Tab-separated table of C-alpha atoms in Angstrom:
chain	number	residue	atom	x	y	z
A	1	MET	CA	-31.273	61.231	-190.642
A	2	SER	CA	-28.549	60.589	-193.226
A	3	ALA	CA	-24.878	61.034	-192.375
A	4	ARG	CA	-23.229	64.288	-193.357
A	5	GLN	CA	-21.490	64.028	-196.716
A	6	PRO	CA	-17.953	65.470	-196.901
A	7	LEU	CA	-17.602	68.388	-199.262
A	8	PRO	CA	-15.310	68.116	-202.309
A	9	ASN	CA	-11.841	69.542	-201.776
A	10	TRP	CA	-12.384	72.334	-204.308
A	11	VAL	CA	-15.409	73.518	-202.347
A	12	THR	CA	-13.481	73.631	-199.066
A	13	ILE	CA	-10.317	75.187	-200.530
A	14	VAL	CA	-11.782	77.583	-203.118
A	15	LEU	CA	-15.559	78.071	-202.928
A	16	MET	CA	-15.992	78.556	-199.178
A	17	PRO	CA	-13.210	81.171	-198.878
A	18	ALA	CA	-14.548	82.894	-202.010
A	19	LEU	CA	-18.007	83.211	-200.460
A	20	ASN	CA	-16.495	84.554	-197.248
A	21	VAL	CA	-14.456	87.103	-199.188
A	22	LEU	CA	-17.536	88.151	-201.165
A	23	LEU	CA	-19.432	88.727	-197.923
A	24	ALA	CA	-16.502	90.755	-196.550
A	25	PHE	CA	-16.502	92.977	-199.638
A	26	ILE	CA	-20.275	93.471	-199.433
A	27	ILE	CA	-20.000	94.674	-195.844
A	28	GLY	CA	-16.981	96.800	-196.796
A	29	GLY	CA	-19.085	98.329	-199.566
A	30	LEU	CA	-21.747	99.211	-197.026
A	31	ALA	CA	-19.075	101.002	-194.988
A	32	VAL	CA	-18.124	103.017	-198.077
A	33	ALA	CA	-21.770	103.914	-198.651
A	34	ILE	CA	-22.117	105.103	-195.059
A	35	ILE	CA	-19.389	107.731	-195.564
A	36	GLY	CA	-21.178	108.968	-198.683
A	37	GLU	CA	-19.148	107.396	-201.501
A	38	ASN	CA	-20.242	105.020	-204.242
A	39	PRO	CA	-19.299	101.462	-203.188
A	40	LEU	CA	-19.043	100.269	-206.795
A	41	THR	CA	-16.673	103.107	-207.667
A	42	ALA	CA	-14.533	102.329	-204.637
A	43	MET	CA	-14.386	98.603	-205.382
A	44	TRP	CA	-13.571	99.285	-209.031
A	45	ALA	CA	-10.712	101.602	-207.995
A	46	LEU	CA	-9.410	98.900	-205.682
A	47	PHE	CA	-9.666	96.238	-208.396
A	48	TYR	CA	-8.166	98.447	-211.116
A	49	GLY	CA	-5.262	99.470	-208.878
A	50	ALA	CA	-4.394	95.821	-208.340
A	51	PHE	CA	-5.045	94.325	-211.780
A	52	GLY	CA	-5.755	97.156	-214.231
A	53	THR	CA	-2.173	97.845	-215.295
A	54	GLY	CA	1.072	95.932	-215.633
A	55	MET	CA	2.566	97.988	-212.825
A	56	GLY	CA	-0.412	97.138	-210.630
A	57	TRP	CA	0.010	93.453	-211.408
A	58	GLY	CA	3.713	93.732	-210.571
A	59	PHE	CA	3.076	95.255	-207.142
A	60	THR	CA	0.262	92.783	-206.439
A	61	LEU	CA	2.441	89.783	-207.288
A	62	HIS	CA	5.324	91.235	-205.301
A	63	TYR	CA	3.187	91.480	-202.163
A	64	ALA	CA	1.689	88.066	-202.905
A	65	THR	CA	5.183	86.554	-203.007
A	66	ASN	CA	5.845	87.763	-199.467
A	67	PHE	CA	2.509	86.374	-198.310
A	68	ILE	CA	3.197	83.010	-199.960
A	69	PHE	CA	6.397	82.604	-197.960
A	70	THR	CA	4.917	83.676	-194.631
A	71	GLY	CA	1.675	81.769	-195.286
A	72	LEU	CA	3.556	78.537	-195.951
A	73	ALA	CA	5.576	79.122	-192.766
A	74	VAL	CA	2.298	78.939	-190.846
A	75	ALA	CA	0.656	76.176	-192.904
A	76	ILE	CA	3.450	73.604	-192.651
A	77	VAL	CA	3.501	73.793	-188.865
A	78	PHE	CA	-0.293	73.867	-188.677
A	79	LYS	CA	-0.358	70.498	-190.438
A	80	ALA	CA	1.681	69.200	-187.501
A	81	GLY	CA	-0.922	70.505	-185.071
A	82	MET	CA	0.910	73.677	-184.002
A	83	PHE	CA	0.602	77.438	-184.548
A	84	ASN	CA	3.684	79.254	-185.792
A	85	ILE	CA	3.039	82.867	-184.847
A	86	GLY	CA	6.726	83.715	-185.250
A	87	GLY	CA	6.964	84.211	-189.000
A	88	GLU	CA	7.516	87.936	-188.485
A	89	GLY	CA	10.553	87.405	-186.287
A	90	GLN	CA	11.906	84.557	-188.395
A	91	ALA	CA	11.777	86.692	-191.535
A	92	TYR	CA	13.298	89.658	-189.694
A	93	VAL	CA	16.319	87.734	-188.397
A	94	ALA	CA	16.710	85.960	-191.748
A	95	GLY	CA	17.255	89.361	-193.302
A	96	LEU	CA	20.497	89.650	-191.360
A	97	GLY	CA	21.930	86.525	-192.969
A	98	ALA	CA	20.578	87.420	-196.395
A	99	ILE	CA	21.978	90.935	-196.510
A	100	MET	CA	25.372	90.051	-195.020
A	101	VAL	CA	25.967	87.404	-197.678
A	102	ALA	CA	24.551	89.684	-200.385
A	103	LEU	CA	26.925	92.500	-199.406
A	104	TRP	CA	29.802	90.024	-199.280
A	105	LEU	CA	29.104	88.783	-202.807
A	106	ASP	CA	27.755	91.940	-204.456
A	107	GLN	CA	30.973	92.546	-206.395
A	108	THR	CA	30.570	89.244	-208.262
A	109	HIS	CA	27.297	88.450	-210.070
A	110	TRP	CA	23.654	88.544	-209.088
A	111	VAL	CA	23.374	84.742	-209.453
A	112	PHE	CA	25.855	84.271	-206.605
A	113	VAL	CA	24.063	86.934	-204.581
A	114	LEU	CA	20.702	85.238	-205.171
A	115	PHE	CA	21.704	81.735	-204.152
A	116	GLY	CA	24.078	82.827	-201.396
A	117	SER	CA	21.550	85.126	-199.740
A	118	THR	CA	18.794	82.513	-200.179
A	119	ILE	CA	20.785	79.825	-198.377
A	120	ALA	CA	21.806	82.242	-195.626
A	121	ALA	CA	18.241	83.509	-195.141
A	122	MET	CA	16.810	80.003	-194.949
A	123	MET	CA	19.459	78.942	-192.438
A	124	MET	CA	18.903	81.980	-190.204
A	125	GLY	CA	15.124	81.604	-190.363
A	126	SER	CA	15.418	77.905	-189.501
A	127	LEU	CA	17.757	78.523	-186.580
A	128	TRP	CA	15.435	81.162	-185.156
A	129	ALA	CA	12.456	78.799	-185.475
A	130	ILE	CA	14.250	75.756	-184.026
A	131	ILE	CA	14.668	77.389	-180.605
A	132	PRO	CA	10.930	77.625	-179.782
A	133	ALA	CA	10.455	74.250	-181.477
A	134	TRP	CA	12.986	72.665	-179.098
A	135	LEU	CA	11.305	74.373	-176.143
A	136	GLN	CA	7.958	72.921	-177.257
A	137	ALA	CA	9.282	69.439	-177.971
A	138	LYS	CA	11.601	69.036	-174.982
A	139	ARG	CA	10.324	71.395	-172.301
A	140	GLY	CA	6.610	71.575	-173.080
A	141	SER	CA	6.613	75.355	-173.605
A	142	HIS	CA	3.632	76.340	-175.712
A	143	ILE	CA	4.711	77.167	-179.261
A	144	VAL	CA	2.315	80.111	-179.543
A	145	ILE	CA	3.760	81.850	-176.483
A	146	THR	CA	7.390	81.235	-177.402
A	147	THR	CA	7.044	82.301	-181.039
A	148	ILE	CA	5.264	85.507	-180.013
A	149	MET	CA	8.043	86.230	-177.512
A	150	PHE	CA	10.668	85.531	-180.178
A	151	ASN	CA	9.043	88.135	-182.438
A	152	PHE	CA	9.809	90.791	-179.828
A	153	ILE	CA	13.297	89.423	-179.226
A	154	ALA	CA	13.964	89.505	-182.979
A	155	SER	CA	12.766	93.106	-183.203
A	156	ALA	CA	15.030	94.233	-180.350
A	157	PHE	CA	17.984	92.213	-181.637
A	158	MET	CA	17.710	93.552	-185.188
A	159	SER	CA	17.245	97.139	-183.998
A	160	TYR	CA	20.471	96.820	-181.994
A	161	MET	CA	22.364	95.230	-184.894
A	162	LEU	CA	21.237	97.897	-187.342
A	163	ALA	CA	21.867	100.790	-184.990
A	164	GLN	CA	25.153	99.686	-183.453
A	165	VAL	CA	26.853	96.944	-185.472
A	166	ILE	CA	26.164	96.739	-189.202
A	167	THR	CA	24.894	100.221	-190.018
A	168	ALA	CA	26.633	101.963	-192.906
A	169	PRO	CA	28.847	104.968	-192.093
A	170	GLY	CA	26.728	108.100	-192.083
A	171	ALA	CA	23.473	106.148	-192.416
A	172	ASN	CA	20.595	106.015	-189.968
A	173	ALA	CA	20.166	102.389	-188.836
A	174	GLU	CA	20.580	100.726	-192.215
A	175	THR	CA	23.271	98.826	-194.089
A	176	ARG	CA	24.959	99.987	-197.237
A	177	THR	CA	23.212	99.348	-200.535
A	178	ILE	CA	24.010	96.301	-202.669
A	179	ALA	CA	26.310	97.172	-205.566
A	180	GLU	CA	24.787	97.480	-209.026
A	181	GLN	CA	26.229	94.251	-210.458
A	182	GLY	CA	24.989	92.250	-207.483
A	183	ARG	CA	21.353	93.389	-207.559
A	184	LEU	CA	18.670	90.852	-208.357
A	185	PRO	CA	17.001	91.390	-211.745
A	186	LEU	CA	13.485	92.760	-211.831
A	187	LEU	CA	10.939	91.081	-214.077
A	188	SER	CA	10.519	94.468	-215.760
A	189	ASP	CA	14.002	93.913	-217.209
A	190	TRP	CA	12.483	91.078	-219.257
A	191	PHE	CA	8.799	92.036	-219.481
A	192	ASP	CA	7.942	95.662	-220.188
A	193	ALA	CA	4.449	95.182	-218.754
A	194	PHE	CA	5.893	95.168	-215.226
A	195	GLN	CA	7.670	98.523	-215.560
A	196	TYR	CA	8.093	100.539	-212.341
A	197	SER	CA	7.132	97.577	-210.141
A	198	PRO	CA	9.379	95.795	-207.600
A	199	LEU	CA	8.502	92.294	-208.828
A	200	ASN	CA	11.758	90.364	-209.056
A	201	ILE	CA	13.093	86.891	-209.710
A	202	THR	CA	12.173	85.608	-206.244
A	203	PHE	CA	8.573	85.427	-207.511
A	204	PHE	CA	9.579	82.128	-209.119
A	205	PHE	CA	10.942	80.989	-205.755
A	206	GLY	CA	7.452	81.562	-204.382
A	207	ILE	CA	5.943	79.272	-207.009
A	208	ALA	CA	8.639	76.677	-206.308
A	209	ALA	CA	7.899	76.924	-202.568
A	210	LEU	CA	4.217	76.153	-203.199
A	211	ILE	CA	5.106	73.075	-205.262
A	212	PHE	CA	7.688	71.967	-202.704
A	213	THR	CA	5.162	72.239	-199.873
A	214	TYR	CA	2.566	70.191	-201.734
A	215	VAL	CA	5.072	67.436	-202.486
A	216	LEU	CA	6.433	67.533	-198.937
A	217	ILE	CA	3.087	67.307	-197.140
A	218	TRP	CA	1.215	64.902	-199.430
A	219	ARG	CA	3.881	62.904	-201.257
A	220	THR	CA	6.645	62.144	-198.744
A	221	LYS	CA	7.096	60.020	-195.643
A	222	LEU	CA	7.955	63.120	-193.610
A	223	GLY	CA	4.753	64.781	-194.770
A	224	TYR	CA	2.776	61.718	-193.675
A	225	LYS	CA	4.378	61.953	-190.240
A	226	ILE	CA	3.564	65.666	-190.036
A	227	ARG	CA	-0.081	65.098	-190.951
A	228	THR	CA	-0.394	62.121	-188.607
A	229	LEU	CA	0.994	64.053	-185.655
A	230	GLY	CA	-1.327	66.943	-186.403
A	231	ALA	CA	-4.405	64.721	-186.785
A	232	ASN	CA	-3.843	62.451	-183.788
A	233	PRO	CA	-0.739	62.719	-181.577
A	234	GLU	CA	-1.608	59.510	-179.711
A	235	ALA	CA	-1.922	57.516	-182.920
A	236	ALA	CA	1.369	58.988	-184.105
A	237	ARG	CA	3.041	57.876	-180.875
A	238	TYR	CA	1.682	54.336	-181.192
A	239	ALA	CA	2.890	54.275	-184.813
A	240	GLY	CA	6.421	55.004	-183.635
A	241	ILE	CA	6.538	58.584	-184.956
A	242	SER	CA	8.866	60.797	-182.920
A	243	ALA	CA	6.973	63.948	-181.969
A	244	VAL	CA	10.243	65.684	-181.065
A	245	TYR	CA	11.676	65.054	-184.531
A	246	VAL	CA	8.533	66.139	-186.375
A	247	ILE	CA	8.090	69.309	-184.307
A	248	ILE	CA	11.676	70.443	-184.754
A	249	ILE	CA	11.977	69.581	-188.458
A	250	SER	CA	8.606	71.120	-189.376
A	251	MET	CA	9.464	74.333	-187.534
A	252	ALA	CA	12.884	74.397	-189.210
A	253	ILE	CA	11.246	74.136	-192.646
A	254	ALA	CA	8.713	76.809	-191.675
A	255	GLY	CA	11.486	79.142	-190.546
A	256	ALA	CA	13.268	78.614	-193.857
A	257	MET	CA	10.070	79.534	-195.707
A	258	ALA	CA	9.695	82.721	-193.676
A	259	GLY	CA	13.342	83.476	-194.327
A	260	LEU	CA	12.769	83.521	-198.071
A	261	MET	CA	10.708	86.661	-197.577
A	262	ALA	CA	13.928	88.415	-196.595
A	263	VAL	CA	15.436	87.634	-200.004
A	264	ASN	CA	12.438	89.109	-201.787
A	265	GLU	CA	12.091	92.225	-199.656
A	266	ALA	CA	15.545	93.092	-198.305
A	267	VAL	CA	17.777	91.836	-201.134
A	268	GLY	CA	15.394	92.146	-204.084
A	269	VAL	CA	13.540	95.397	-203.316
A	270	GLN	CA	15.185	97.434	-200.553
A	271	LYS	CA	18.676	96.300	-201.643
A	272	ARG	CA	19.752	96.947	-198.076
A	273	LEU	CA	18.559	96.091	-194.584
A	274	VAL	CA	16.477	98.698	-192.757
A	275	VAL	CA	14.607	98.712	-189.464
A	276	GLY	CA	11.167	97.127	-189.691
A	277	TYR	CA	11.467	96.018	-193.302
A	278	VAL	CA	9.098	93.089	-192.707
A	279	HIS	CA	6.109	95.518	-192.539
A	280	GLY	CA	3.859	93.034	-190.746
A	281	PHE	CA	3.954	90.527	-193.609
A	282	GLY	CA	4.579	87.716	-191.124
A	283	PHE	CA	1.354	88.407	-189.272
A	284	VAL	CA	-0.679	88.664	-192.480
A	285	GLY	CA	0.756	85.264	-193.409
A	286	ILE	CA	-1.278	83.785	-190.547
A	287	ALA	CA	-4.481	85.004	-192.179
A	288	VAL	CA	-3.283	83.795	-195.579
A	289	ALA	CA	-2.640	80.294	-194.229
A	290	PHE	CA	-6.030	80.032	-192.543
A	291	MET	CA	-7.898	81.483	-195.481
A	292	GLY	CA	-6.101	79.059	-197.810
A	293	ARG	CA	-6.954	76.102	-195.535
A	294	SER	CA	-3.207	75.402	-195.238
A	295	HIS	CA	-3.185	74.066	-198.804
A	296	PRO	CA	-0.682	75.449	-201.345
A	297	VAL	CA	-3.413	76.214	-203.907
A	298	GLY	CA	-5.520	78.010	-201.315
A	299	ILE	CA	-2.478	79.883	-199.995
A	300	ALA	CA	-1.597	81.053	-203.514
A	301	LEU	CA	-5.120	82.431	-204.012
A	302	ALA	CA	-5.232	84.000	-200.549
A	303	ALA	CA	-1.805	85.591	-201.052
A	304	LEU	CA	-2.993	87.039	-204.361
A	305	LEU	CA	-6.074	88.471	-202.635
A	306	PHE	CA	-4.108	90.157	-199.864
A	307	GLY	CA	-1.558	91.396	-202.389
A	308	ALA	CA	-4.423	92.943	-204.342
A	309	LEU	CA	-5.774	94.562	-201.179
A	310	TYR	CA	-2.370	96.055	-200.398
A	311	GLN	CA	-1.827	97.434	-203.894
A	312	GLY	CA	-5.455	98.276	-204.664
A	313	GLY	CA	-5.752	100.152	-201.387
A	314	GLN	CA	-3.075	102.599	-202.519
A	315	GLU	CA	-4.960	103.251	-205.750
A	316	LEU	CA	-8.203	103.649	-203.807
A	317	ALA	CA	-6.640	106.307	-201.572
A	318	PHE	CA	-5.406	108.148	-204.671
A	319	GLU	CA	-8.634	107.987	-206.681
A	320	LEU	CA	-11.054	108.603	-203.794
A	321	PRO	CA	-9.350	110.824	-201.205
A	322	ALA	CA	-12.595	110.984	-199.218
A	323	VAL	CA	-12.296	107.271	-198.501
A	324	PRO	CA	-9.879	106.836	-195.571
A	325	SER	CA	-6.963	104.499	-196.147
A	326	ASP	CA	-7.966	102.664	-192.983
A	327	LEU	CA	-10.981	101.349	-194.882
A	328	VAL	CA	-8.705	98.869	-196.664
A	329	VAL	CA	-7.536	97.684	-193.248
A	330	VAL	CA	-11.206	97.262	-192.312
A	331	ILE	CA	-11.784	95.126	-195.419
A	332	GLN	CA	-8.726	93.048	-194.567
A	333	ALA	CA	-10.073	92.597	-191.046
A	334	LEU	CA	-13.441	91.527	-192.432
A	335	VAL	CA	-11.754	89.014	-194.727
A	336	ILE	CA	-9.833	87.607	-191.759
A	337	LEU	CA	-13.009	87.547	-189.641
A	338	PHE	CA	-15.117	85.681	-192.175
A	339	THR	CA	-12.389	83.316	-193.375
A	340	GLY	CA	-10.926	82.673	-189.932
A	341	ALA	CA	-13.261	83.018	-186.981
A	342	MET	CA	-16.371	82.464	-189.129
A	343	GLY	CA	-14.788	80.347	-191.848
A	344	GLU	CA	-17.308	77.524	-191.459
A	345	MET	CA	-20.369	79.750	-191.747
A	346	PHE	CA	-21.342	78.566	-195.233
A	347	ARG	CA	-20.517	74.890	-194.629
A	348	PRO	CA	-24.022	73.744	-193.516
A	349	LEU	CA	-25.623	75.417	-196.534
A	350	LEU	CA	-23.096	73.943	-198.965
A	351	GLU	CA	-23.435	70.504	-197.394
A	352	ARG	CA	-27.196	70.586	-197.959
A	353	ILE	CA	-26.743	71.754	-201.558
A	354	PHE	CA	-24.185	69.085	-202.427
A	355	ALA	CA	-26.112	66.404	-200.543
A	356	ARG	CA	-29.098	67.039	-202.832
A	357	ARG	CA	-26.824	66.734	-205.869
A	358	VAL	CA	-25.370	63.432	-204.658
A	359	ASN	CA	-28.624	62.019	-203.268
A	360	PRO	CA	-31.519	63.601	-205.204
A	361	ALA	CA	-34.966	63.350	-203.671
A	362	PRO	CA	-36.948	60.297	-204.856
A	363	GLU	CA	-39.565	60.933	-207.489
A	364	ALA	CA	-43.201	60.953	-206.389
A	365	PRO	CA	-45.114	57.780	-207.388
A	366	THR	CA	-47.413	58.046	-210.382
A	367	THR	CA	-51.190	57.623	-210.143
A	368	ALA	CA	-51.034	54.128	-211.674
A	369	GLU	CA	-48.389	53.019	-209.166
A	370	THR	CA	-50.503	54.369	-206.295
A	371	GLU	CA	-53.633	52.519	-207.471
A	372	ALA	CA	-51.641	49.309	-207.908
């Protein structure tokens, strides 16, 4: 029996998730058929809502930007062999730093608001992530447990701050709105195709974050240490790599990534801080990271898919009222199921296919060769 041949990277990062997503949509289509609607009509409404208009594209890319940040917050730590389940809380607390600096600078210019709130959000997200990282590195507390707990602590802390400390006079648990001259520009200000969509300049920060993560993980000494620790902690220890340093610094970077979501959502879209503004984006980022195989290219594609599901689901509910809005949640769950828990389902088949391409079967001998 020949040894198993490794699959090309593009197959692992792109083709396998695409097949899993296709299977999820097929099963979702069957669910639509069961309730008496045309699956093709439903899928077309979902696709058209996400990509059929400039406004749809704008909403899809806006949601995708959030998922890029929270997906990278999971992926960076996963490369170090840990699970960062705390992106939700890190983004939530980061919103406090982002909005306070934005409100402080909103009488100047949006450039100062953008960079000031970005730095503040990244610092707050990092600080919130460093605490469970220190507990993991120094005390042995499991990172999954501590980050989940810190999500609840962040929710309670932010609810108190918004209700009792920083709420605007006369408002119900929200800050005042950023002044007009301090608001981040929407891409619709420059491109008419994105009219009426919340897509703003932080979209380019999302692209920069993807490039930064690729360079960090695969082109730097720190990235090598992160990957070594994640692949083999014992080998990393024998190589002189400090696990404490790598755990804390990787979690700090992940928290900063999650914090960037606060700039996009709280400063760029809401223009104020409200209770629960994170909308579960941190938890969806876990699925995005796993579906994208913790690679920036895969995360970008997965974020685009989930952004399309979020936006297309709204169009589906409008065009086909008989289809419950929860069906989109079912499709999302199927995508997570097939790309996460059953993500390796197509691997044996693809390995056999690509093994035949690399090592084709030998040709049968001719009659003359047999007689000889």
